XYZ file of C-alpha atoms in Angstrom:
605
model
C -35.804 -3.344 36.699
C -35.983 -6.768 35.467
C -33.603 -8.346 32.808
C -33.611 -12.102 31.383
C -30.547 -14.075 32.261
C -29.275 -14.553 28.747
C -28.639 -10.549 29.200
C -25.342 -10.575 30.084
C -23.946 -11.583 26.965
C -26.114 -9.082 25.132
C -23.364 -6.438 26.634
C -20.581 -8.200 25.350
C -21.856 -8.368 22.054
C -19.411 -6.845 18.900
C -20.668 -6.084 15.664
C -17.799 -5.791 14.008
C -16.673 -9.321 15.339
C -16.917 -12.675 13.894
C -15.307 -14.446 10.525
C -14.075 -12.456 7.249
C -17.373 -12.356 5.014
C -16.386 -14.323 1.673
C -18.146 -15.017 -1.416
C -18.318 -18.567 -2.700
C -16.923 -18.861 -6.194
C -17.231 -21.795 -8.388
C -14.196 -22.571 -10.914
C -15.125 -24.501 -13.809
C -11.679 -26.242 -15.638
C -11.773 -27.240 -19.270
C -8.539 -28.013 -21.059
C -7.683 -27.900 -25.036
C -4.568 -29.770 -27.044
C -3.070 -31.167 -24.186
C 0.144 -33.643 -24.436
C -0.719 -37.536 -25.522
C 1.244 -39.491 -23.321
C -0.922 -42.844 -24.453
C 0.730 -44.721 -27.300
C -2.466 -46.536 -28.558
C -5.179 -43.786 -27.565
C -5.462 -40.227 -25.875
C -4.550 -38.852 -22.456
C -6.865 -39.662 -19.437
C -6.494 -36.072 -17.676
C -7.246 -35.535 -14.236
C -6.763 -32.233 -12.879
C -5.897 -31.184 -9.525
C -5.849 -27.815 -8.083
C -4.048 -26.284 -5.032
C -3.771 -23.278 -3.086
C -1.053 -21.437 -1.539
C -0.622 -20.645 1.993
C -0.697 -16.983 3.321
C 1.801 -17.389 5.838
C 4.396 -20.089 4.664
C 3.712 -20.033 1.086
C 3.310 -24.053 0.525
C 1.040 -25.415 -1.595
C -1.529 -27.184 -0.270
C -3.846 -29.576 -2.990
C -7.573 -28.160 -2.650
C -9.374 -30.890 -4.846
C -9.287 -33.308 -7.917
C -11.524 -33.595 -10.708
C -12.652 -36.871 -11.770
C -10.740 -38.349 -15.073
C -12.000 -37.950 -18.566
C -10.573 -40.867 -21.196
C -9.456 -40.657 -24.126
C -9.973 -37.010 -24.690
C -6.911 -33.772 -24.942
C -9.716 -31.593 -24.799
C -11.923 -32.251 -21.595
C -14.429 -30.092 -19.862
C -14.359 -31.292 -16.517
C -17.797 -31.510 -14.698
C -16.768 -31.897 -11.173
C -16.029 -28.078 -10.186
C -13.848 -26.551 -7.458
C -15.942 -24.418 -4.731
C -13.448 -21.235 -3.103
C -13.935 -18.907 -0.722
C -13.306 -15.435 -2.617
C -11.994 -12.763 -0.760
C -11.628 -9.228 -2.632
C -8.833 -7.915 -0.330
C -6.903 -11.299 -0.325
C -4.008 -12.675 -2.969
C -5.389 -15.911 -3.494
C -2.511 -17.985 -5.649
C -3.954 -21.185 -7.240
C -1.978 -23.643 -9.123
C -3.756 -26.124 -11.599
C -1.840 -29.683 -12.484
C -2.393 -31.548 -15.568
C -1.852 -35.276 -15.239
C -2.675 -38.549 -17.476
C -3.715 -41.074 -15.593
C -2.698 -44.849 -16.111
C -3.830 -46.579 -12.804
C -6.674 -46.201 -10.131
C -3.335 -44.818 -7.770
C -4.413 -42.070 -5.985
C -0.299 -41.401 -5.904
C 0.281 -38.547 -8.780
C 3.966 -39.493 -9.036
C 2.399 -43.075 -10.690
C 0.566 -40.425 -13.527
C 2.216 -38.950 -16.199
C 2.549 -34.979 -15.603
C 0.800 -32.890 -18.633
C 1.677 -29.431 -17.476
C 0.635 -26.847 -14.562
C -0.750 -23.330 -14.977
C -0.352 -20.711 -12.254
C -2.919 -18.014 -11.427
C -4.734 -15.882 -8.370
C -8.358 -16.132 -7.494
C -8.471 -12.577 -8.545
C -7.090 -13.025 -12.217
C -9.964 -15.344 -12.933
C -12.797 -13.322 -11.957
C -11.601 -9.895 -13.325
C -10.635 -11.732 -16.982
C -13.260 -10.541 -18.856
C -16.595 -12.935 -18.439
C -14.323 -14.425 -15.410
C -13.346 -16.301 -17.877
C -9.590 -16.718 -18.165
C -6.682 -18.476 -20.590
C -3.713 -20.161 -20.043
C -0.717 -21.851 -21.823
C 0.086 -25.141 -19.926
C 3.836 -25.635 -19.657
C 6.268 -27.904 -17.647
C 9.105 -25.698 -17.615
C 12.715 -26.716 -16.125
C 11.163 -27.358 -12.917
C 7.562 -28.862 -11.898
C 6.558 -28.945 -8.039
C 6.316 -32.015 -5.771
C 2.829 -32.353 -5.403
C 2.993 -33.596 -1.730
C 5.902 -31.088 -0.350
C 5.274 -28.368 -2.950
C 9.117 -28.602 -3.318
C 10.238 -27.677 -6.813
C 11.731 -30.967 -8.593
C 13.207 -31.432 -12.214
C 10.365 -31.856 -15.034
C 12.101 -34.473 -16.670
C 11.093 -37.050 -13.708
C 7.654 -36.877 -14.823
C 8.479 -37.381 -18.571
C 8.174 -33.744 -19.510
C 10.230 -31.439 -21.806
C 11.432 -28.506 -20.044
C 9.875 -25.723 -21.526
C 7.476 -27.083 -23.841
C 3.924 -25.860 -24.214
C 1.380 -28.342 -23.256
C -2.012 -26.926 -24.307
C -4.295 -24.305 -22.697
C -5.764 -24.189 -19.667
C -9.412 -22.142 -19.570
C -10.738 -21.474 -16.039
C -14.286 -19.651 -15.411
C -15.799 -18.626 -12.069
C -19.150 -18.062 -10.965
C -20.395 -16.751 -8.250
C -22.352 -19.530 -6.303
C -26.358 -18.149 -6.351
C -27.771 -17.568 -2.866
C -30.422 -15.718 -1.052
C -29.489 -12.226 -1.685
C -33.044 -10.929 -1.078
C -33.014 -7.879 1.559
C -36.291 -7.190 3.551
C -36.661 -3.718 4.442
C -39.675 -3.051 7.032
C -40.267 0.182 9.140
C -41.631 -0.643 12.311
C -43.337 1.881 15.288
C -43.919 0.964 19.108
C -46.079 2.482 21.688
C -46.674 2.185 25.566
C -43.146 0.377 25.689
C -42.344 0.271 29.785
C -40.654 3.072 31.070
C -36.902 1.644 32.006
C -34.857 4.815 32.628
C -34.912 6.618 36.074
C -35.127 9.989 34.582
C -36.215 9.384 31.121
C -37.667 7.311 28.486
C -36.811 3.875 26.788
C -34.230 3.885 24.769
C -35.276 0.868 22.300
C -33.587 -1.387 19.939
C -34.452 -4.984 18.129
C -33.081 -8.130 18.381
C -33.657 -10.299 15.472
C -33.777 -14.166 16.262
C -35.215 -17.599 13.930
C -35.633 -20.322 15.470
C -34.735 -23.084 13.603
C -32.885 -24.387 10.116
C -35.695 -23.518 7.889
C -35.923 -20.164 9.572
C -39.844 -20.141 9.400
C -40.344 -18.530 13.076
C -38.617 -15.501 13.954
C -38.637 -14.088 17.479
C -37.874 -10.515 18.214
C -36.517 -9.066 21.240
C -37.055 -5.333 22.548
C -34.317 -3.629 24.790
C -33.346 -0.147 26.065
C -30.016 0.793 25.126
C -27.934 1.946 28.480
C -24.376 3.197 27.506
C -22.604 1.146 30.048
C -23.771 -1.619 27.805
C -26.108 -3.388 30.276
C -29.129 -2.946 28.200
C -32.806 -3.511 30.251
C -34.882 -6.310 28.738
C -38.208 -4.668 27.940
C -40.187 -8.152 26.162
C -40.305 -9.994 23.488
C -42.567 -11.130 20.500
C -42.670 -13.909 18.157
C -43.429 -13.870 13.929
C -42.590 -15.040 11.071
C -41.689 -14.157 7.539
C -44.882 -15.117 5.887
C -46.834 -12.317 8.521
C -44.455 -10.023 7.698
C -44.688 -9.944 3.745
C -48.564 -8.929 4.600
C -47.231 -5.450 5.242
C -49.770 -3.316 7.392
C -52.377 -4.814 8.502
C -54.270 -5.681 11.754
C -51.744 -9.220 11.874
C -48.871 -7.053 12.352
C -49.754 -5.561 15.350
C -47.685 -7.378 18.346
C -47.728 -7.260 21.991
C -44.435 -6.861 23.859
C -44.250 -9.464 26.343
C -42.096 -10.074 29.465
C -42.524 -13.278 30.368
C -41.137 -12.892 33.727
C -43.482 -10.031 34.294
C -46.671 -12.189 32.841
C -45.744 -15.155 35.150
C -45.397 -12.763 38.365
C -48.253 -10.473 37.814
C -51.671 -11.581 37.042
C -53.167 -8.520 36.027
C -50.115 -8.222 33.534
C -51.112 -7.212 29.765
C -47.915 -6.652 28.085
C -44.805 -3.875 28.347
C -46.300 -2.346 24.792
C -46.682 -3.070 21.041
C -44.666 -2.941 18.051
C -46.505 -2.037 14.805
C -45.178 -3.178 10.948
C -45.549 -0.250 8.756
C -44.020 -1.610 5.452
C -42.043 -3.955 4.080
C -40.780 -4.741 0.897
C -37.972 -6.915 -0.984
C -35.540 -5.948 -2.841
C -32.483 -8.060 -4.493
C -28.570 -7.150 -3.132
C -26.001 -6.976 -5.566
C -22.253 -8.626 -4.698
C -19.099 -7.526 -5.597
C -19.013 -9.944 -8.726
C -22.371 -8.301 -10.286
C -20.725 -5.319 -10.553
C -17.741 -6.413 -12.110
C -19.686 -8.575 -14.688
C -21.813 -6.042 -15.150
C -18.742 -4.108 -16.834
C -18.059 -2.197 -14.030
C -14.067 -1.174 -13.924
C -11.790 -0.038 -11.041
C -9.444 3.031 -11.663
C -6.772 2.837 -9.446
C -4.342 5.575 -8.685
C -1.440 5.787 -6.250
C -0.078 8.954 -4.177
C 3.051 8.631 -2.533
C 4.485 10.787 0.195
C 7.552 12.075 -0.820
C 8.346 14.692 2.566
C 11.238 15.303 3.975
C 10.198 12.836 7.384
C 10.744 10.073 5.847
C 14.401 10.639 5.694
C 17.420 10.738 2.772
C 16.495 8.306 0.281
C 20.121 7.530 -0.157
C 20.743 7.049 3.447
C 19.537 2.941 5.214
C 17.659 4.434 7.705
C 14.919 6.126 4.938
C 11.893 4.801 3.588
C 13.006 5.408 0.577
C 15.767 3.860 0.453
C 16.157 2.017 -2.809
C 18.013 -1.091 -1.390
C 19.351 -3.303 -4.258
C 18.008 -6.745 -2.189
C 14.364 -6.058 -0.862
C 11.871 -3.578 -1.519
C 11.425 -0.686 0.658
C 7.951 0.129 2.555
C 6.618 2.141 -0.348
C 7.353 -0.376 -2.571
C 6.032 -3.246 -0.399
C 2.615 -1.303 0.164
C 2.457 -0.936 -3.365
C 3.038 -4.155 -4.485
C 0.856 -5.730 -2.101
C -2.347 -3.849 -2.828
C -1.591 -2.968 -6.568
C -1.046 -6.971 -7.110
C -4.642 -6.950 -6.031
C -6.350 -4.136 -7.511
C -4.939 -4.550 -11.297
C -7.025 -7.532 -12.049
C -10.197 -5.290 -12.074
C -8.525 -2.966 -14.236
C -8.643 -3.737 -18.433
C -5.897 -1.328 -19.452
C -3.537 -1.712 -16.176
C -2.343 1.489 -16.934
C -2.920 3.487 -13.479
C -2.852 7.222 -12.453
C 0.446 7.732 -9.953
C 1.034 10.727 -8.411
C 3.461 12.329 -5.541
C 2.860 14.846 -2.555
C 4.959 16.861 -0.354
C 8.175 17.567 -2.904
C 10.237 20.000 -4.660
C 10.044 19.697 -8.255
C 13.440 20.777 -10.764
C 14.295 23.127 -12.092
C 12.560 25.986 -10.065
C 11.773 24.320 -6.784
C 8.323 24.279 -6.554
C 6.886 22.644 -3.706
C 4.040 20.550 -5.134
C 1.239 18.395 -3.431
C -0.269 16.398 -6.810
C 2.911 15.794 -8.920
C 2.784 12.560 -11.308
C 5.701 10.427 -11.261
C 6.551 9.438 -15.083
C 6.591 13.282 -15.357
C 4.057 13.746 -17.754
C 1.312 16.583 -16.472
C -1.453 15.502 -19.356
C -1.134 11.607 -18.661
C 0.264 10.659 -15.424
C -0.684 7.029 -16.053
C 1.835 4.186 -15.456
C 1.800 0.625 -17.468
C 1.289 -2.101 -14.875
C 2.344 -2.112 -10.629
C 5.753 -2.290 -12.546
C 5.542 1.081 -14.237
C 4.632 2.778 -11.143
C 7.308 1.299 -9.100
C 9.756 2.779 -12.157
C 8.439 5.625 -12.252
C 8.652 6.512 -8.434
C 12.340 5.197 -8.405
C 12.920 7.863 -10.935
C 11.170 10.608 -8.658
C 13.153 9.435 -6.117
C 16.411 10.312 -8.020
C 14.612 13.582 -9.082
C 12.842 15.573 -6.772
C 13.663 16.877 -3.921
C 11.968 15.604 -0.337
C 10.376 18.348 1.436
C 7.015 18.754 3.250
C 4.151 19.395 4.527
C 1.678 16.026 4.534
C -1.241 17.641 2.294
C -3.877 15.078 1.279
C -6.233 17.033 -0.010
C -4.919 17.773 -3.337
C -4.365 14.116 -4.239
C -8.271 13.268 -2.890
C -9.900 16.299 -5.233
C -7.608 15.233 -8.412
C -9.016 11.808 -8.100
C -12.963 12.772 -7.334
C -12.474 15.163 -10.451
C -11.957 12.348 -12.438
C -14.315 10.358 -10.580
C -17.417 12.887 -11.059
C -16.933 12.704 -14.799
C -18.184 9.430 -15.466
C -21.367 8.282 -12.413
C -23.241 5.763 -14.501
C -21.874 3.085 -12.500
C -19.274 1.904 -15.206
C -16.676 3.215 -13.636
C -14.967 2.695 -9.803
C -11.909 5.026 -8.502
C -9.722 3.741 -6.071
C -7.230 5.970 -4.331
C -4.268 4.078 -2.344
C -2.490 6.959 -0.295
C 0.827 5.835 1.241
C 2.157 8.351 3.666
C 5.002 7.935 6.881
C 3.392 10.862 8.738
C 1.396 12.865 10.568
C -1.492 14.702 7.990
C -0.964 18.686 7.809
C -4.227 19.711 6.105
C -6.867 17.719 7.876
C -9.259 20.566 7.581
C -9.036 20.840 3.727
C -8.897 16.811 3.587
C -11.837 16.051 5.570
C -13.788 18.606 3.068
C -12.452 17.354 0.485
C -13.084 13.896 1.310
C -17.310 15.034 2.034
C -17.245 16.340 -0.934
C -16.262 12.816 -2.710
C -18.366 11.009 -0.665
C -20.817 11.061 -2.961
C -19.147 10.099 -5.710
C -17.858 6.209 -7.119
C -14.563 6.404 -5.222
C -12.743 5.009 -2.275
C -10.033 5.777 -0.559
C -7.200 3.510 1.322
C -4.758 5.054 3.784
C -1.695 2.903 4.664
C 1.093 4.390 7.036
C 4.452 3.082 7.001
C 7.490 3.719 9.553
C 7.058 4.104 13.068
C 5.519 7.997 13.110
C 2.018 8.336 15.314
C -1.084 8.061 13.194
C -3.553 8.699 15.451
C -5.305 11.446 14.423
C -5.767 9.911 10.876
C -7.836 7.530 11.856
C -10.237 10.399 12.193
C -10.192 10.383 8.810
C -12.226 6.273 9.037
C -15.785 6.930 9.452
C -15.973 3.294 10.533
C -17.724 4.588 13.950
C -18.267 8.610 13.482
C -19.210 9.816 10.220
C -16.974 12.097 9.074
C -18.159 15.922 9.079
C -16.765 19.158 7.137
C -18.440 22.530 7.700
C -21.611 21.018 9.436
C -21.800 18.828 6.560
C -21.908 15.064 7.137
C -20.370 12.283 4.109
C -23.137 10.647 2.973
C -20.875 7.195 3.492
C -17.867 6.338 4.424
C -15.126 5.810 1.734
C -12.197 6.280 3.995
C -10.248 3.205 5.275
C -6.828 3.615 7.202
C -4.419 0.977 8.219
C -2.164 3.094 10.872
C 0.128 0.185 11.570
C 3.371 -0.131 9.838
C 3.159 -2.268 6.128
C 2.336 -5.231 6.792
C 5.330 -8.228 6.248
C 5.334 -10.365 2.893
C 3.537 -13.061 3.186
C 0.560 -11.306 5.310
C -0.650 -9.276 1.864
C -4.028 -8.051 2.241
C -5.271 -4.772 1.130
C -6.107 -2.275 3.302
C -9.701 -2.817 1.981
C -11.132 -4.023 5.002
C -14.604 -2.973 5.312
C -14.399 -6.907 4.836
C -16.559 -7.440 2.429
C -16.756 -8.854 -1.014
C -18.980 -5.740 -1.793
C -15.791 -3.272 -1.143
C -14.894 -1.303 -2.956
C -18.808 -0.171 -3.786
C -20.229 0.165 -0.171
C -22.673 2.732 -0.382
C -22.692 2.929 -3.825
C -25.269 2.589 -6.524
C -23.288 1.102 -9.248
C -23.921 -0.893 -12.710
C -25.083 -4.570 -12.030
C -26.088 -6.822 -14.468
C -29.305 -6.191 -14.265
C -29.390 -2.793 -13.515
C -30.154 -2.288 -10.139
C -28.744 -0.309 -7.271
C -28.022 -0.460 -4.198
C -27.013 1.258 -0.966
C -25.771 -0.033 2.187
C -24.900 1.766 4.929
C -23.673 1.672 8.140
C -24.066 2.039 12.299
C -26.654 1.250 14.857
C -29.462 2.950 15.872
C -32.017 3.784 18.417
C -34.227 6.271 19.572
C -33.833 8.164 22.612
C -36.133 9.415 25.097
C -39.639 8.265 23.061
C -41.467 5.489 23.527
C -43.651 6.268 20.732
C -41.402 6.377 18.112
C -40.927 4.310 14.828
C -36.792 3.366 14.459
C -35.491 0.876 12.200
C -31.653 -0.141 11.016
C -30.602 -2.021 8.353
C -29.240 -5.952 9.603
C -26.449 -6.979 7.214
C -25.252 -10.250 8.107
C -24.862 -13.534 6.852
C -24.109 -16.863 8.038
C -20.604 -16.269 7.757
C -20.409 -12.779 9.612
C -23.080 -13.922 12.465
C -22.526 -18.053 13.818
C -25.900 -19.518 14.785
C -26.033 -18.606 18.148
C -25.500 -14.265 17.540
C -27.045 -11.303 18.054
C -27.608 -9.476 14.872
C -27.657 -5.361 15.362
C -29.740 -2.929 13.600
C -28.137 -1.179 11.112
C -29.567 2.874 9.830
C -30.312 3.165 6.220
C -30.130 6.763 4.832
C -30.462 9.586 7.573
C -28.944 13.080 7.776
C -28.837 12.469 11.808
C -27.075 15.794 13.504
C -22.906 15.367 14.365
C -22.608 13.925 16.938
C -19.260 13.190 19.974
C -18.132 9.754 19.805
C -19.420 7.452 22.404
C -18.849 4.541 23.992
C -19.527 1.015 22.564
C -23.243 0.678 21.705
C -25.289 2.646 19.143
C -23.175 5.346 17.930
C -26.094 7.505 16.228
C -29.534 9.217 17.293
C -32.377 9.411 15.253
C -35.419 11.187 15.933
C -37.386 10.101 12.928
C -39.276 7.533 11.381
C -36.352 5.205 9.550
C -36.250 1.561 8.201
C -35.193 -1.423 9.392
C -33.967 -4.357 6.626
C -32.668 -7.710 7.370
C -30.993 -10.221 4.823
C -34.002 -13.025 4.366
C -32.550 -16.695 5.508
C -29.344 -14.998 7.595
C -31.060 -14.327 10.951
C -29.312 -16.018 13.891
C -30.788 -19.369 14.734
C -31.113 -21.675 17.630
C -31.928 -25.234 17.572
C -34.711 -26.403 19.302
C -35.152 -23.524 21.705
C -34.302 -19.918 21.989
C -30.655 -20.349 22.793
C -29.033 -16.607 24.148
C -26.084 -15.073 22.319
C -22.377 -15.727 23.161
């Protein structure tokens, strides 16, 4: 059993490794009325924007525009290019300054007035398109230490309004085209003792322009040291034939071809169809009017201790926010720029309600049964204070009453207008996992997520079951028909580490999966897992290859990815493809986002 040298990395290769996915966003700056600081003409305004750190919060400066004279209403040209990142708090600042010299100093430039805003603010105002009110306040910041420093120094008047900022954003256009082809193969060589090939694609171009694209055929082995079975060479102008006698392709080994003479090839792989289709982002769907509904459920059980007591999770300290609080805050902060009306559902689980003691699992916390809606991450936090002081803690962990009240709403409006986002935030071990996983199936068809973040120090093992991420999750025989589900098991994280627990890491989340309302109407459906066929060398297979240039470096293996299947439940297994298919399926790759190697075929990391 022969295998190429460049093999051995093949093994090693993660799919779920490799950088964050982001989106690049453009931010156009135009200003109106801003301060005249000239005595004989108009301001010369320069703008300069900066971002925050993540970890120590200092401001960094990201880029300058050029300077417009004579003008207190400019519309910059030069634009500011960002990495957007859905499940990231992205604080920008925006400084205003006249400028009297070719210094490149700012403290030699009169100050006109900063703005502050996030990344997120920008691009869910509606038409990304987003106003602010320019001021100087009692304090400006240092624009080299990011150290606050009195206004006056730079000839302001504390407090005065300075004119209005207006930021837009656009998403930067790209190749979103997505190939999908369904291939068969026959005669591949036999490389299991006692059975048949297990095969899978590898998906290579060659070069910058990506006109050559060289595929590579293995059997899968579940230790991970998959058997080289040959290799053939196209490109993307062959493929868009479709079916046809130039889409036929020999398998070759070229080990094999230089050893043997009488050597043929190790099989053929045969194009079926292919077609293009457009992906939509993140950002279409939100321009395309689509709005996030997010509701909160909080865990109010007895586990998490007294509320009036240090030690408990709720305990309402009167100096820092307690790990409810902080989960809240962190992800809400996030989420309630893609909501118009910031007023969002919040509910409570696992308490005794006055006056009679009824234990309920889908309480709201303002205390109203027909509107449970709070104004703003500040309502909620009010409200659940109030709870706090209100109900009584008590038990068990039921999630499945808090996941149906949310798909209920969720089922009544599927035109792709609408997104639900549930944010559960539980200390504990889940007491109705039967009821939640069918309830959670039954949802899975519907516009809605769902993020699971565990705080304190309790085991949260088995909800990870609940994160289809590698086994799709399964109720009665039934299998979700995606995977909506993501759980952060760790305790919260600290402040300054903010990131929602929306990790599928993509700028797509929260619509994986989902057909929703783009601009221009079309759907779309990504889905997840790699996939082979065992135990037939005849048969057609296919996955869906979803990476970019970001997610994949030039020199990586891009997997296969299934579209659509109902494939039979299955045990987890070890690292490689986690699904079986015994049917015809297709196989898609994003069009310029292959891996690449320069000059020759280089072999993966």
């Amino acid at each position: 059993m022969e295998q190429p040298e460049d093999m051995a990395s093949l093994s090693e290769f993660d799919s779920l490794a490799g950088s964050i996915p982001a989106t690049k966003v453009e931010i156009t700056v135009s200003c109106r009325n801003l301060l005249d600081k000239d005595m004989f003409s108009k301001s010369d305004p320069l703008c300069v924007m900066y971002t925050q750190g993540m970890e120590n919060k200092q401001w960094r400066e990201f880029g300058r525009t050029e300077v417009i004279d004579n003008t207190l209403n400019p519309d910059f040209v030069r634009k500011f290019i960002v990495d957007y990142f859905f499940e990231e708090k992205q604080n920008l600042r925006f400084d205003l300054y006249d400028v009297d010299s070719k210094s490149p100093d700012l403290s030699k430039h009169d100050f006109l007035g900063q703005a502050f805003c996030t990344l997120g603010e920008i691009v869910g105002s509606p038409g990304s398109r987003l106003e602010k009110s320019l001021t100087i306040g009692a304090f400006s910041l240092n624009s080299r230490t990011g150290k606050p420093m009195p206004a006056v120094s730079n000839g302001g008047v504390p407090g005065k309004k300075c004119g209005t900022i207006i930021l837009s954003a656009e998403e930067l256009s790209n190749c979103r085209d997505v190939a999908t082809m369904q291939f068969c193969a026959n005669k591949l060589d036999k490389k299991d003792f006692f059975g048949k090939s297990d095969p899978f694609l590898v998906f290579y171009r060659s070069n910058e322009d990506g006109t050559t694209i060289k595929v590579e055929v293995y059997d899968w082995d579940r230790d991970g040291s998959h058997d080289f079975i040959g290799e053939f060479t196209t490109s993307y102008r062959e493929l868009a034939r479709g079916q046809s006698q130039f889409n036929i392709y020999e398998v070759v080994n070229p080990k094999k071809k230089m050893k043997k003479k009488k050597y043929v090839n190790s099989g053929t792989v045969t194009l079926l169809s292919f077609a293009v289709e457009s992906e939509c982002t993140f950002l279409d769907y939100i321009k395309g009017g689509t709005q996030i509904n997010f509701t909160v459920a909080i865990d109010f059980t007895a586990s998490n201790g007294n509320p009036s007591q240090s030690t408990s999770l709720h305990y309402m300290s009167p100096y820092q926010l307690n790990a409810y609080a902080l989960a809240l805050t962190a992800v809400g902060e996030i989420i309630q720029h893609y909501d118009s009306d910031k007023m969002f559902p919040a509910l409570g689980f696992g308490a005794k309600l006055p006056p009679d003691g009824r234990v309920s699992h889908e309480f709201p916390l303002n205390g109203n049964q027909e509107n449970p809606s709070c104004c703003g991450i500040d309502g909620i936090l009010e409200a659940y204070h109030h709870s706090l002081r209100t109900v009584q803690l008590y038990g068990p962990t039921n999630f499945a009453p808090v996941v149906t009240h949310v798909a209920r709403n969720a089922a009544a409006v599927q035109d792709g207008s609408q997104y639900s986002v549930l944010l559960i935030i539980t200390d504990g071990v889940i007491s109705d996992m039967a009821q939640t996983k069918e309830a959670i199936v039954n949802a899975a068809k519907l516009p809605m997520s769902i993020i699971i973040i565990g705080v304190g120090q309790a085991e949260f093992d088995a909800m990870v079951e609940l994160d289809g991420d590698d086994v799709r999750i399964s109720s009665r025989g039934k299998l979700a028909e995606r995977d909506i589900v993501q759980v952060n098991p760790r305790p919260w994280l600290p402040r300054g580490k903010c990131k929602s627990s929306s990790s599928q890491a993509d700028p797509t989340l929260p619509f994986r999966g989902f057909s929703g309302k783009s601009p221009g109407g079309r759907h779309w459906e990504p889905h997840m897992g790699l996939a082979t066929i065992e135990g037939n060398r005849s048969q057609s297979w296919a996955g869906l290859l979803s990476t970019t240039s970001d997610t994949h470096p030039s020199h990586c293996v891009a997997p296969l990815r299934p579209l659509p299947t109902t494939p039979l439940p299955r045990a987890p297994r070890p690292p490689g493809p986690p699904a079986i298919h015994r049917r015809p399926i297709t196989c898609c790759f994003l069009l310029g986002c292959l891996p690449k190697c320069d000059g020759r075929w280089r072999k993966c990391p």
